[in-house]
Structures are given as structure tokens and as C-alpha cells.
């Protein structure tokens, strides 16, 4: 089923969903399946699997020269989606990114997903290339997520790359995109960012998942601004429980988000990360209860492929 069909079938009840990462290259998929297994008790209708672009690593050769090598550290998003779907009979949402792909490679991946019966995709620009000047880095044909949205929308109409006419065969993807209640870090202001978010919806995005935030007011105000602009698709809040004191600055730096003063004060009082984890879980429970009471369509947890904190939160909220 499509994400939007799950949301419609819930008839206003708030759903529970999670995001996981593919295992690091060399680790088995079994550990990931063990993380997901206990979370299935809370009946997520869909599970997102992230995509990770190739990185350039530097290897010293026998002749002493340094060689650039492209390496995908967490490969296998599409296969992992198929494995999770097969094991738990749950819908999966692969993330697809612009970074390092040609439109032809993207079309190929979309056909694979279509034939696997995976009908949901979250389309993203992708994290930026860590070594943009490297000669070995694959260029990205697309600059913005909206370019991907346009390609998938075309496929849903039977318009494939380099074909003169529309075909009878059509894909049937439900398209999700990302949004940032505290603004995307490259956007000059929130209004401009919202203009481009509306563009993604106008190109065919059917639902939105937000970046993590720790102050619900930011989500509520963001939803109001979207509605005022005519962005009427479901907006699913993303939630992450803090687990380490160092995340006060690392999450702020990495995701360009603000931490509420009350949360920072509580965490600074903690003697160790065990205590921080408790505060993080309690904060996420309060956030989740308020979002649920306000009628959020689904609460989407960034698990980072760990289950304990999300289990505790889900037990308290669902
Ligand atoms: P876009 O929508 O393309 O926007 C990027 C910037 O460009 C914004 O500032 C926007 O305002 C601006 N913009 C958009 N369109 C235009 C235009 N036509 N002209 C001018 N400006 C424009 N990254 C990964 O690598 N893998 C993942 O699996 C992944 N999953 C994610 C899941 C969620 C829910 C979220 C919130 C983020 C995820 N990311 C992931 C991170 C994401 O790739 C980065 O945040 C990226 O920098 C932006 O992606 P986007 O799709 O929102 O970009």
C-alpha cells in the first residue's frame, strides 16, 4: 500500500513509523532485522530505509602514490527494502537521492522497485559530496529533489526517458519529500525554502516528512505556513530522542536545528550518557504525546538503527 493510503485508512488516528539505515558494508543484515523485529509490535505501516551516496576514500598504493577510490559505505538500500518487506510483510520506503546518479541509473532503480512491488519513494537532494573537487566523484545530473520528483511523476504517467510516446505500462509510486521546520541550511530564508517545497508538491510530491525538531511549536507554525501557501499534503513530523550529551552540539551542527533551553538545561545536569538517554526519551515522549493530541498524521522516528529508545517511546505513546 502507498503511504498516503495508510494515512487515509487511519482516519485521523496517528500512525507510528521508523527510519533505519542500511548496515555498514561488511556487517550482516541480521542485526538490522533484529532491530526492527521488536518495533513491529507497534505496527508501523511503513519503514523508511536511507540512501548513502558514494564517498571518495584515499588509499596508499604499493608505489607510494595516493589513489582515490569511490566507496559506498552503506550499500544496498533497494535490497534491504525488499528483505524487510519480505520478512515482516510491511511496506518499505527507499530513499533515493540526486547525488552521484544519472537519470538513467535512477530510472533503472525505479524499475527494480516497481517490479519488487515497492510503491513508495522518498526523493531527496542527498547529503552533499564530502570531496566535491575529487576527479573520481560521480557528478549528479540533478541538482534538486524536485528534478527527481518530476522524473518519477513522468514515470507514473508512462513517460520514460528517451521515449517519444507515453507507454501503456505506468509505475505507481507514492512520492514523499523532505522539509525543514527550521529551514534548510542553504535556503536564504524560510519563505524561499517554502516556495521550493511548494514546487516539489506541484511537481507531484504527495506527502512530506520533516527534519527532526525538538520544539513542537516550530512544527505547528511550519504546518500553518505550509497550509497558508496551499501546501495541503500530509506533513509527517520526524522525531529523534537525544542519547548523548555531545549531540547537543553535533545534532545542531549537522542538522541546523535549535535545541530548546529547557532540554539543554536538563541534559547539562546529567552526570553521564545513561542519564542523558533518560532525558532524551522523556522529552521525545512528551513531544510525541503533544503531536499526537494535535492530530499529526504519523510520528516518524529516526532510530539510527537502534531500537531500545524507540520501543520505550512507542510503549508510552501508542
Ligand atoms: P531540495 O528540496 O532539493 O532543497 C535543497 C535546497 O535547495 C533548499 O535550500 C531549497 O530551498 C533549495 N531549492 C530547492 N529547489 C530549488 C530550485 N528549483 N531552485 C533553487 N533552490 C531550490 N540525505 C541522504 O543523503 N540520504 C537520505 O536517505 C536522506 N534522508 C533524509 C530524510 C529526511 C526526512 C530528511 C529531512 C533529510 C534526509 N536527507 C538524506 C538529507 C537531505 O538529503 C539533505 O538535507 C539535503 O541537503 C536537502 O535535501 P532535500 O531533498 O530537502 O533538497
CSV table of C-alpha atoms and ligand atoms in Angstrom, one decimal:
chain,number,residue,atom,x,y,z
A,1,UNK,CA,0.0,0.0,0.0
A,2,UNK,CA,1.1,3.6,-0.5
A,3,UNK,CA,2.0,5.8,2.4
A,4,UNK,CA,-0.9,8.1,1.6
A,5,UNK,CA,-3.3,5.1,1.5
A,6,UNK,CA,-2.1,4.1,5.0
A,7,UNK,CA,-2.7,7.7,6.2
A,8,UNK,CA,-6.2,7.8,4.7
A,9,UNK,CA,-7.1,4.4,6.1
A,10,UNK,CA,-6.1,5.5,9.6
A,11,UNK,CA,-9.0,8.0,9.5
A,12,UNK,CA,-7.2,10.6,11.7
A,13,UNK,CA,-5.5,8.1,14.1
A,14,UNK,CA,-1.8,8.9,14.4
A,15,UNK,CA,0.4,6.2,12.9
A,16,UNK,CA,3.8,5.1,14.0
A,17,UNK,CA,6.7,4.7,11.6
A,18,UNK,CA,10.5,4.4,11.6
A,19,UNK,CA,13.6,5.1,9.6
A,20,UNK,CA,16.5,2.8,9.6
A,21,UNK,CA,20.0,2.8,7.9
A,22,UNK,CA,21.4,0.1,5.7
A,23,UNK,CA,24.1,-1.8,7.6
A,24,UNK,CA,27.7,-0.7,7.1
A,25,UNK,CA,29.5,-2.6,4.3
A,26,UNK,CA,30.8,-5.8,5.9
A,27,UNK,CA,28.0,-6.1,8.6
A,28,UNK,CA,25.2,-8.6,8.2
A,29,UNK,CA,21.6,-7.6,7.6
A,30,UNK,CA,20.6,-9.8,10.5
A,31,UNK,CA,21.5,-7.2,13.1
A,32,UNK,CA,19.2,-4.7,11.3
A,33,UNK,CA,16.3,-7.2,11.2
A,34,UNK,CA,16.8,-7.8,14.9
A,35,UNK,CA,16.4,-4.0,15.5
A,36,UNK,CA,13.2,-3.9,13.5
A,37,UNK,CA,11.6,-7.1,15.0
A,38,UNK,CA,10.5,-5.7,18.4
A,39,UNK,CA,9.4,-2.5,16.7
A,40,UNK,CA,6.9,-4.4,14.7
A,41,UNK,CA,4.8,-4.8,17.9
A,42,UNK,CA,3.8,-1.2,17.3
A,43,UNK,CA,2.5,-2.0,13.8
A,44,UNK,CA,4.4,0.5,11.6
A,45,UNK,CA,2.6,0.5,8.3
A,46,UNK,CA,5.8,1.6,6.6
A,47,UNK,CA,9.6,1.6,7.2
A,48,UNK,CA,12.0,4.1,5.6
A,49,UNK,CA,15.5,3.0,4.6
A,50,UNK,CA,18.0,5.7,3.9
A,51,UNK,CA,20.3,6.0,0.9
A,52,UNK,CA,24.0,6.9,1.2
A,53,UNK,CA,26.0,8.4,-1.7
A,54,UNK,CA,29.4,7.2,-2.6
A,55,UNK,CA,32.3,8.8,-0.8
A,56,UNK,CA,35.9,9.1,-2.0
A,57,UNK,CA,38.5,7.5,0.2
A,58,UNK,CA,42.2,7.8,-0.2
A,59,UNK,CA,44.4,4.6,-0.4
A,60,UNK,CA,48.2,4.4,-0.4
A,61,UNK,CA,49.4,2.3,-3.3
A,62,UNK,CA,52.4,0.0,-3.3
A,63,UNK,CA,54.3,2.6,-5.3
A,64,UNK,CA,53.7,5.2,-2.6
A,65,UNK,CA,51.2,7.2,-4.7
A,66,UNK,CA,47.8,8.0,-3.2
A,67,UNK,CA,44.8,6.7,-5.1
A,68,UNK,CA,41.2,8.0,-4.9
A,69,UNK,CA,38.6,5.2,-4.6
A,70,UNK,CA,34.9,5.7,-4.7
A,71,UNK,CA,33.2,3.7,-1.9
A,72,UNK,CA,29.6,3.3,-0.8
A,73,UNK,CA,29.9,2.7,3.0
A,74,UNK,CA,26.2,1.7,3.4
A,75,UNK,CA,25.2,0.0,0.2
A,76,UNK,CA,22.0,-2.0,-0.6
A,77,UNK,CA,19.0,0.3,0.1
A,78,UNK,CA,16.8,-1.3,-2.5
A,79,UNK,CA,17.7,-4.9,-1.5
A,80,UNK,CA,17.2,-4.1,2.2
A,81,UNK,CA,13.7,-2.7,1.5
A,82,UNK,CA,12.8,-5.9,-0.3
A,83,UNK,CA,14.3,-8.0,2.5
A,84,UNK,CA,12.3,-6.0,5.2
A,85,UNK,CA,9.1,-6.2,3.2
A,86,UNK,CA,9.6,-10.0,2.7
A,87,UNK,CA,10.4,-10.7,6.3
A,88,UNK,CA,7.8,-8.5,8.1
A,89,UNK,CA,5.1,-8.0,5.4
A,90,UNK,CA,5.4,-4.3,5.9
A,91,UNK,CA,5.6,-1.5,3.3
A,92,UNK,CA,9.0,0.0,2.8
A,93,UNK,CA,10.1,3.4,1.6
A,94,UNK,CA,13.5,3.5,0.0
A,95,UNK,CA,15.1,7.0,-0.1
A,96,UNK,CA,16.5,8.0,-3.5
A,97,UNK,CA,19.0,10.8,-3.9
A,98,UNK,CA,20.2,13.0,-6.7
A,99,UNK,CA,23.8,12.8,-5.6
A,100,UNK,CA,26.0,10.8,-7.9
A,101,UNK,CA,23.4,9.4,-10.2
A,102,UNK,CA,22.4,9.8,-13.8
A,103,UNK,CA,18.6,9.9,-14.7
A,104,UNK,CA,19.2,6.6,-16.5
A,105,UNK,CA,20.5,4.9,-13.3
A,106,UNK,CA,17.6,6.4,-11.3
A,107,UNK,CA,15.1,5.1,-13.9
A,108,UNK,CA,16.8,1.6,-13.6
A,109,UNK,CA,16.5,1.6,-9.8
A,110,UNK,CA,12.8,2.7,-10.1
A,111,UNK,CA,12.0,-0.2,-12.5
A,112,UNK,CA,13.7,-2.6,-10.0
A,113,UNK,CA,11.5,-1.1,-7.2
A,114,UNK,CA,8.4,-1.3,-9.4
A,115,UNK,CA,9.0,-5.0,-10.2
A,116,UNK,CA,9.6,-5.7,-6.5
A,117,UNK,CA,6.1,-4.2,-5.7
A,118,UNK,CA,7.7,-1.3,-3.7
A,119,UNK,CA,5.4,1.6,-4.5
A,120,UNK,CA,6.7,4.3,-2.2
A,121,UNK,CA,9.8,6.5,-2.5
A,122,UNK,CA,11.2,9.4,-0.5
A,123,UNK,CA,13.0,11.7,-3.0
A,124,UNK,CA,15.9,13.8,-1.8
A,125,UNK,CA,18.7,16.0,-3.0
A,126,UNK,CA,21.0,13.9,-0.8
A,127,UNK,CA,23.8,14.8,1.6
A,128,UNK,CA,26.5,16.9,0.0
A,129,UNK,CA,29.6,15.4,-1.5
A,130,UNK,CA,32.3,15.4,1.1
A,131,UNK,CA,35.1,15.7,-1.6
A,132,UNK,CA,33.4,17.8,-4.4
A,133,UNK,CA,36.8,18.6,-6.1
A,134,UNK,CA,37.8,14.9,-6.5
A,135,UNK,CA,38.1,13.7,-10.1
A,136,UNK,CA,36.7,10.3,-9.1
A,137,UNK,CA,33.4,11.7,-7.7
A,138,UNK,CA,30.5,10.9,-9.9
A,139,UNK,CA,28.7,14.1,-11.0
A,140,UNK,CA,25.0,14.5,-10.2
A,141,UNK,CA,22.7,15.0,-13.1
A,142,UNK,CA,20.1,16.6,-10.9
A,143,UNK,CA,20.6,19.5,-8.6
A,144,UNK,CA,17.3,19.5,-6.6
A,145,UNK,CA,14.9,16.9,-5.3
A,146,UNK,CA,12.2,18.4,-7.5
A,147,UNK,CA,14.1,17.1,-10.5
A,148,UNK,CA,13.7,13.6,-9.2
A,149,UNK,CA,10.0,14.2,-8.3
A,150,UNK,CA,9.5,15.3,-11.9
A,151,UNK,CA,11.1,12.1,-13.2
A,152,UNK,CA,9.1,9.8,-11.0
A,153,UNK,CA,5.8,11.7,-11.8
A,154,UNK,CA,6.6,11.3,-15.5
A,155,UNK,CA,7.1,7.5,-15.0
A,156,UNK,CA,3.7,7.4,-13.2
A,157,UNK,CA,2.2,8.8,-16.4
A,158,UNK,CA,4.0,6.3,-18.6
A,159,UNK,CA,6.6,8.8,-19.8
A,160,UNK,CA,10.1,7.2,-19.6
A,161,UNK,CA,13.5,8.6,-20.5
A,162,UNK,CA,14.3,8.9,-24.2
A,163,UNK,CA,10.9,7.5,-25.3
A,164,UNK,CA,8.9,9.6,-27.8
A,165,UNK,CA,5.5,8.5,-26.6
A,166,UNK,CA,3.7,7.6,-23.4
A,167,UNK,CA,3.5,3.8,-22.8
A,168,UNK,CA,0.7,1.7,-21.5
A,169,UNK,CA,2.8,0.5,-18.7
A,170,UNK,CA,3.0,3.0,-15.9
A,171,UNK,CA,4.6,3.0,-12.5
A,172,UNK,CA,2.5,3.7,-9.4
A,173,UNK,CA,4.9,5.4,-7.0
A,174,UNK,CA,3.7,7.4,-4.0
A,175,UNK,CA,6.2,10.3,-3.7
A,176,UNK,CA,7.4,11.7,-0.4
A,177,UNK,CA,9.8,14.6,0.1
A,178,UNK,CA,11.7,16.2,2.9
A,179,UNK,CA,11.1,19.6,4.6
A,180,UNK,CA,12.7,21.7,7.4
A,181,UNK,CA,10.6,23.4,10.0
A,182,UNK,CA,13.7,25.4,10.9
A,183,UNK,CA,14.6,26.0,7.3
A,184,UNK,CA,17.1,24.1,5.1
A,185,UNK,CA,20.6,25.3,5.8
A,186,UNK,CA,21.2,26.6,2.3
A,187,UNK,CA,17.9,28.4,1.9
A,188,UNK,CA,18.3,32.2,2.3
A,189,UNK,CA,15.1,32.3,4.4
A,190,UNK,CA,12.1,30.1,5.4
A,191,UNK,CA,9.8,31.8,2.9
A,192,UNK,CA,12.1,30.9,0.0
A,193,UNK,CA,12.5,27.4,1.3
A,194,UNK,CA,8.7,27.0,1.4
A,195,UNK,CA,8.4,28.3,-2.1
A,196,UNK,CA,10.6,25.4,-3.3
A,197,UNK,CA,8.8,23.0,-1.1
A,198,UNK,CA,5.6,24.0,-2.8
A,199,UNK,CA,7.3,23.5,-6.1
A,200,UNK,CA,8.1,19.8,-5.1
A,201,UNK,CA,4.4,19.3,-4.2
A,202,UNK,CA,3.3,20.9,-7.5
A,203,UNK,CA,5.7,18.5,-9.3
A,204,UNK,CA,4.0,15.5,-7.7
A,205,UNK,CA,5.0,15.0,-4.1
A,206,UNK,CA,2.1,13.5,-2.1
A,207,UNK,CA,3.4,13.8,1.4
A,208,UNK,CA,6.2,15.4,3.4
A,209,UNK,CA,8.5,14.2,6.2
A,210,UNK,CA,10.2,16.8,8.3
A,211,UNK,CA,13.7,17.1,9.6
A,212,UNK,CA,13.9,16.3,13.4
A,213,UNK,CA,13.0,19.2,15.7
A,214,UNK,CA,12.8,19.4,19.5
A,215,UNK,CA,10.3,22.2,19.9
A,216,UNK,CA,6.8,21.3,18.7
A,217,UNK,CA,5.9,24.9,18.3
A,218,UNK,CA,8.3,25.0,15.3
A,219,UNK,CA,6.4,22.1,13.7
A,220,UNK,CA,2.9,23.7,14.4
A,221,UNK,CA,4.0,27.1,12.9
A,222,UNK,CA,5.6,25.3,9.9
A,223,UNK,CA,2.4,23.4,9.2
A,224,UNK,CA,0.4,26.7,9.4
A,225,UNK,CA,2.7,28.4,7.0
A,226,UNK,CA,2.5,25.5,4.5
A,227,UNK,CA,-1.3,25.5,4.6
A,228,UNK,CA,-1.4,29.2,4.1
A,229,UNK,CA,0.7,28.7,0.9
A,230,UNK,CA,-1.6,26.0,-0.4
A,231,UNK,CA,0.7,23.0,0.6
A,232,UNK,CA,-2.1,20.7,1.5
A,233,UNK,CA,-0.4,17.2,1.6
A,234,UNK,CA,0.2,15.4,4.9
A,235,UNK,CA,3.2,16.6,6.9
A,236,UNK,CA,4.7,13.9,9.0
A,237,UNK,CA,6.9,15.1,11.9
A,238,UNK,CA,10.3,13.5,12.3
A,239,UNK,CA,11.4,12.7,15.9
A,240,UNK,CA,14.8,11.7,17.4
A,241,UNK,CA,15.5,11.1,21.1
A,242,UNK,CA,18.8,12.5,22.2
A,243,UNK,CA,21.1,9.8,23.5
A,244,UNK,CA,24.4,11.6,24.3
A,245,UNK,CA,25.4,14.9,25.7
A,246,UNK,CA,27.7,15.6,22.7
A,247,UNK,CA,24.6,15.5,20.5
A,248,UNK,CA,23.6,18.9,21.9
A,249,UNK,CA,26.1,20.4,19.6
A,250,UNK,CA,26.6,17.7,17.0
A,251,UNK,CA,22.9,17.5,16.0
A,252,UNK,CA,22.6,21.3,16.0
A,253,UNK,CA,25.7,21.5,13.7
A,254,UNK,CA,24.8,18.6,11.4
A,255,UNK,CA,21.1,19.3,11.0
A,256,UNK,CA,21.0,23.1,11.6
A,257,UNK,CA,18.4,22.9,14.3
A,258,UNK,CA,17.9,24.7,17.6
A,259,UNK,CA,17.7,22.9,20.9
A,260,UNK,CA,15.2,24.4,23.4
A,261,UNK,CA,16.8,25.9,26.5
A,262,UNK,CA,14.8,23.6,28.9
A,263,UNK,CA,16.1,20.5,27.1
A,264,UNK,CA,19.7,21.8,27.1
A,265,UNK,CA,19.4,22.7,30.9
A,266,UNK,CA,18.1,19.2,31.7
A,267,UNK,CA,20.9,17.5,29.7
A,268,UNK,CA,23.6,19.6,31.1
A,269,UNK,CA,22.6,18.5,34.6
A,270,UNK,CA,23.2,14.8,33.6
A,271,UNK,CA,26.2,13.0,35.1
A,272,UNK,CA,26.5,10.5,32.3
A,273,UNK,CA,25.0,9.4,28.9
A,274,UNK,CA,22.8,6.9,30.7
A,275,UNK,CA,21.0,9.9,32.4
A,276,UNK,CA,21.1,11.8,29.1
A,277,UNK,CA,19.3,8.9,27.4
A,278,UNK,CA,16.5,9.0,30.0
A,279,UNK,CA,16.0,12.8,29.5
A,280,UNK,CA,16.0,12.2,25.7
A,281,UNK,CA,13.4,9.5,25.9
A,282,UNK,CA,11.2,11.5,28.3
A,283,UNK,CA,11.5,14.6,26.0
A,284,UNK,CA,10.5,12.5,23.0
A,285,UNK,CA,7.6,11.0,24.8
A,286,UNK,CA,6.2,14.5,25.7
A,287,UNK,CA,6.8,15.7,22.2
A,288,UNK,CA,5.1,12.7,20.7
A,289,UNK,CA,2.1,12.9,23.1
A,290,UNK,CA,1.5,16.6,22.2
A,291,UNK,CA,1.9,16.0,18.4
A,292,UNK,CA,-0.5,13.0,18.6
A,293,UNK,CA,-3.0,15.1,20.6
A,294,UNK,CA,-2.7,17.8,17.9
A,295,UNK,CA,-3.6,15.3,15.2
A,296,UNK,CA,-0.2,14.7,13.5
A,297,UNK,CA,-0.9,12.1,10.8
A,298,UNK,CA,2.1,9.8,11.8
A,299,UNK,CA,5.1,10.1,14.1
A,300,UNK,CA,8.3,9.1,12.3
A,301,UNK,CA,11.2,8.1,14.5
A,302,UNK,CA,14.8,8.4,13.4
A,303,UNK,CA,16.1,5.2,15.0
A,304,UNK,CA,19.7,5.3,13.7
A,305,UNK,CA,19.2,1.5,13.5
A,306,UNK,CA,18.8,1.2,17.3
A,307,UNK,CA,15.5,0.1,18.9
A,308,UNK,CA,15.6,0.5,22.7
A,309,UNK,CA,14.7,4.2,22.9
A,310,UNK,CA,12.0,4.0,20.2
A,311,UNK,CA,10.5,1.0,22.0
A,312,UNK,CA,10.2,2.9,25.2
A,313,UNK,CA,8.7,5.9,23.5
A,314,UNK,CA,6.2,3.8,21.4
A,315,UNK,CA,5.1,2.0,24.6
A,316,UNK,CA,4.3,5.3,26.3
A,317,UNK,CA,2.6,6.9,23.3
A,318,UNK,CA,0.9,4.3,21.1
B,1,LIG,P1,15.8,20.1,-2.0
B,1,LIG,O1,14.4,20.0,-1.9
B,1,LIG,O2,16.4,19.9,-3.4
B,1,LIG,O3,16.3,21.5,-1.5
B,1,LIG,C1,17.7,21.8,-1.2
B,1,LIG,C2,17.9,23.3,-1.1
B,1,LIG,O4,17.7,23.9,-2.4
B,1,LIG,C3,16.9,24.0,-0.2
B,1,LIG,O5,17.6,25.1,0.4
B,1,LIG,C4,15.8,24.5,-1.1
B,1,LIG,O6,15.1,25.7,-0.6
B,1,LIG,C5,16.6,24.8,-2.4
B,1,LIG,N1,15.8,24.6,-3.6
B,1,LIG,C6,15.0,23.5,-3.9
B,1,LIG,N2,14.6,23.5,-5.2
B,1,LIG,C7,15.2,24.6,-5.7
B,1,LIG,C8,15.2,25.2,-7.0
B,1,LIG,N3,14.5,24.7,-8.0
B,1,LIG,N4,15.9,26.4,-7.3
B,1,LIG,C9,16.6,26.9,-6.3
B,1,LIG,N5,16.7,26.4,-5.0
B,1,LIG,C10,16.0,25.3,-4.8
B,1,LIG,N6,20.2,12.5,2.8
B,1,LIG,C11,20.8,11.4,2.2
B,1,LIG,O7,21.9,11.5,1.6
B,1,LIG,N7,20.2,10.2,2.3
B,1,LIG,C12,19.0,10.0,2.9
B,1,LIG,O8,18.4,8.9,2.9
B,1,LIG,C13,18.3,11.2,3.5
B,1,LIG,N8,17.1,11.1,4.1
B,1,LIG,C14,16.5,12.2,4.6
B,1,LIG,C15,15.2,12.1,5.1
B,1,LIG,C16,14.6,13.2,5.7
B,1,LIG,C17,13.2,13.1,6.2
B,1,LIG,C18,15.3,14.5,5.6
B,1,LIG,C19,14.6,15.7,6.2
B,1,LIG,C20,16.5,14.6,5.1
B,1,LIG,C21,17.2,13.5,4.6
B,1,LIG,N9,18.4,13.5,4.0
B,1,LIG,C22,19.0,12.4,3.4
B,1,LIG,C23,19.2,14.8,3.9
B,1,LIG,C24,18.9,15.6,2.7
B,1,LIG,O9,19.4,15.0,1.5
B,1,LIG,C25,19.6,17.0,2.8
B,1,LIG,O10,19.0,17.7,3.9
B,1,LIG,C26,19.7,17.8,1.6
B,1,LIG,O11,20.7,18.9,1.9
B,1,LIG,C27,18.4,18.5,1.1
B,1,LIG,O12,17.6,17.6,0.6
B,1,LIG,P2,16.1,18.0,0.0
B,1,LIG,O13,15.6,16.8,-0.7
B,1,LIG,O14,15.3,18.6,1.1
B,1,LIG,O15,16.6,19.1,-1.0
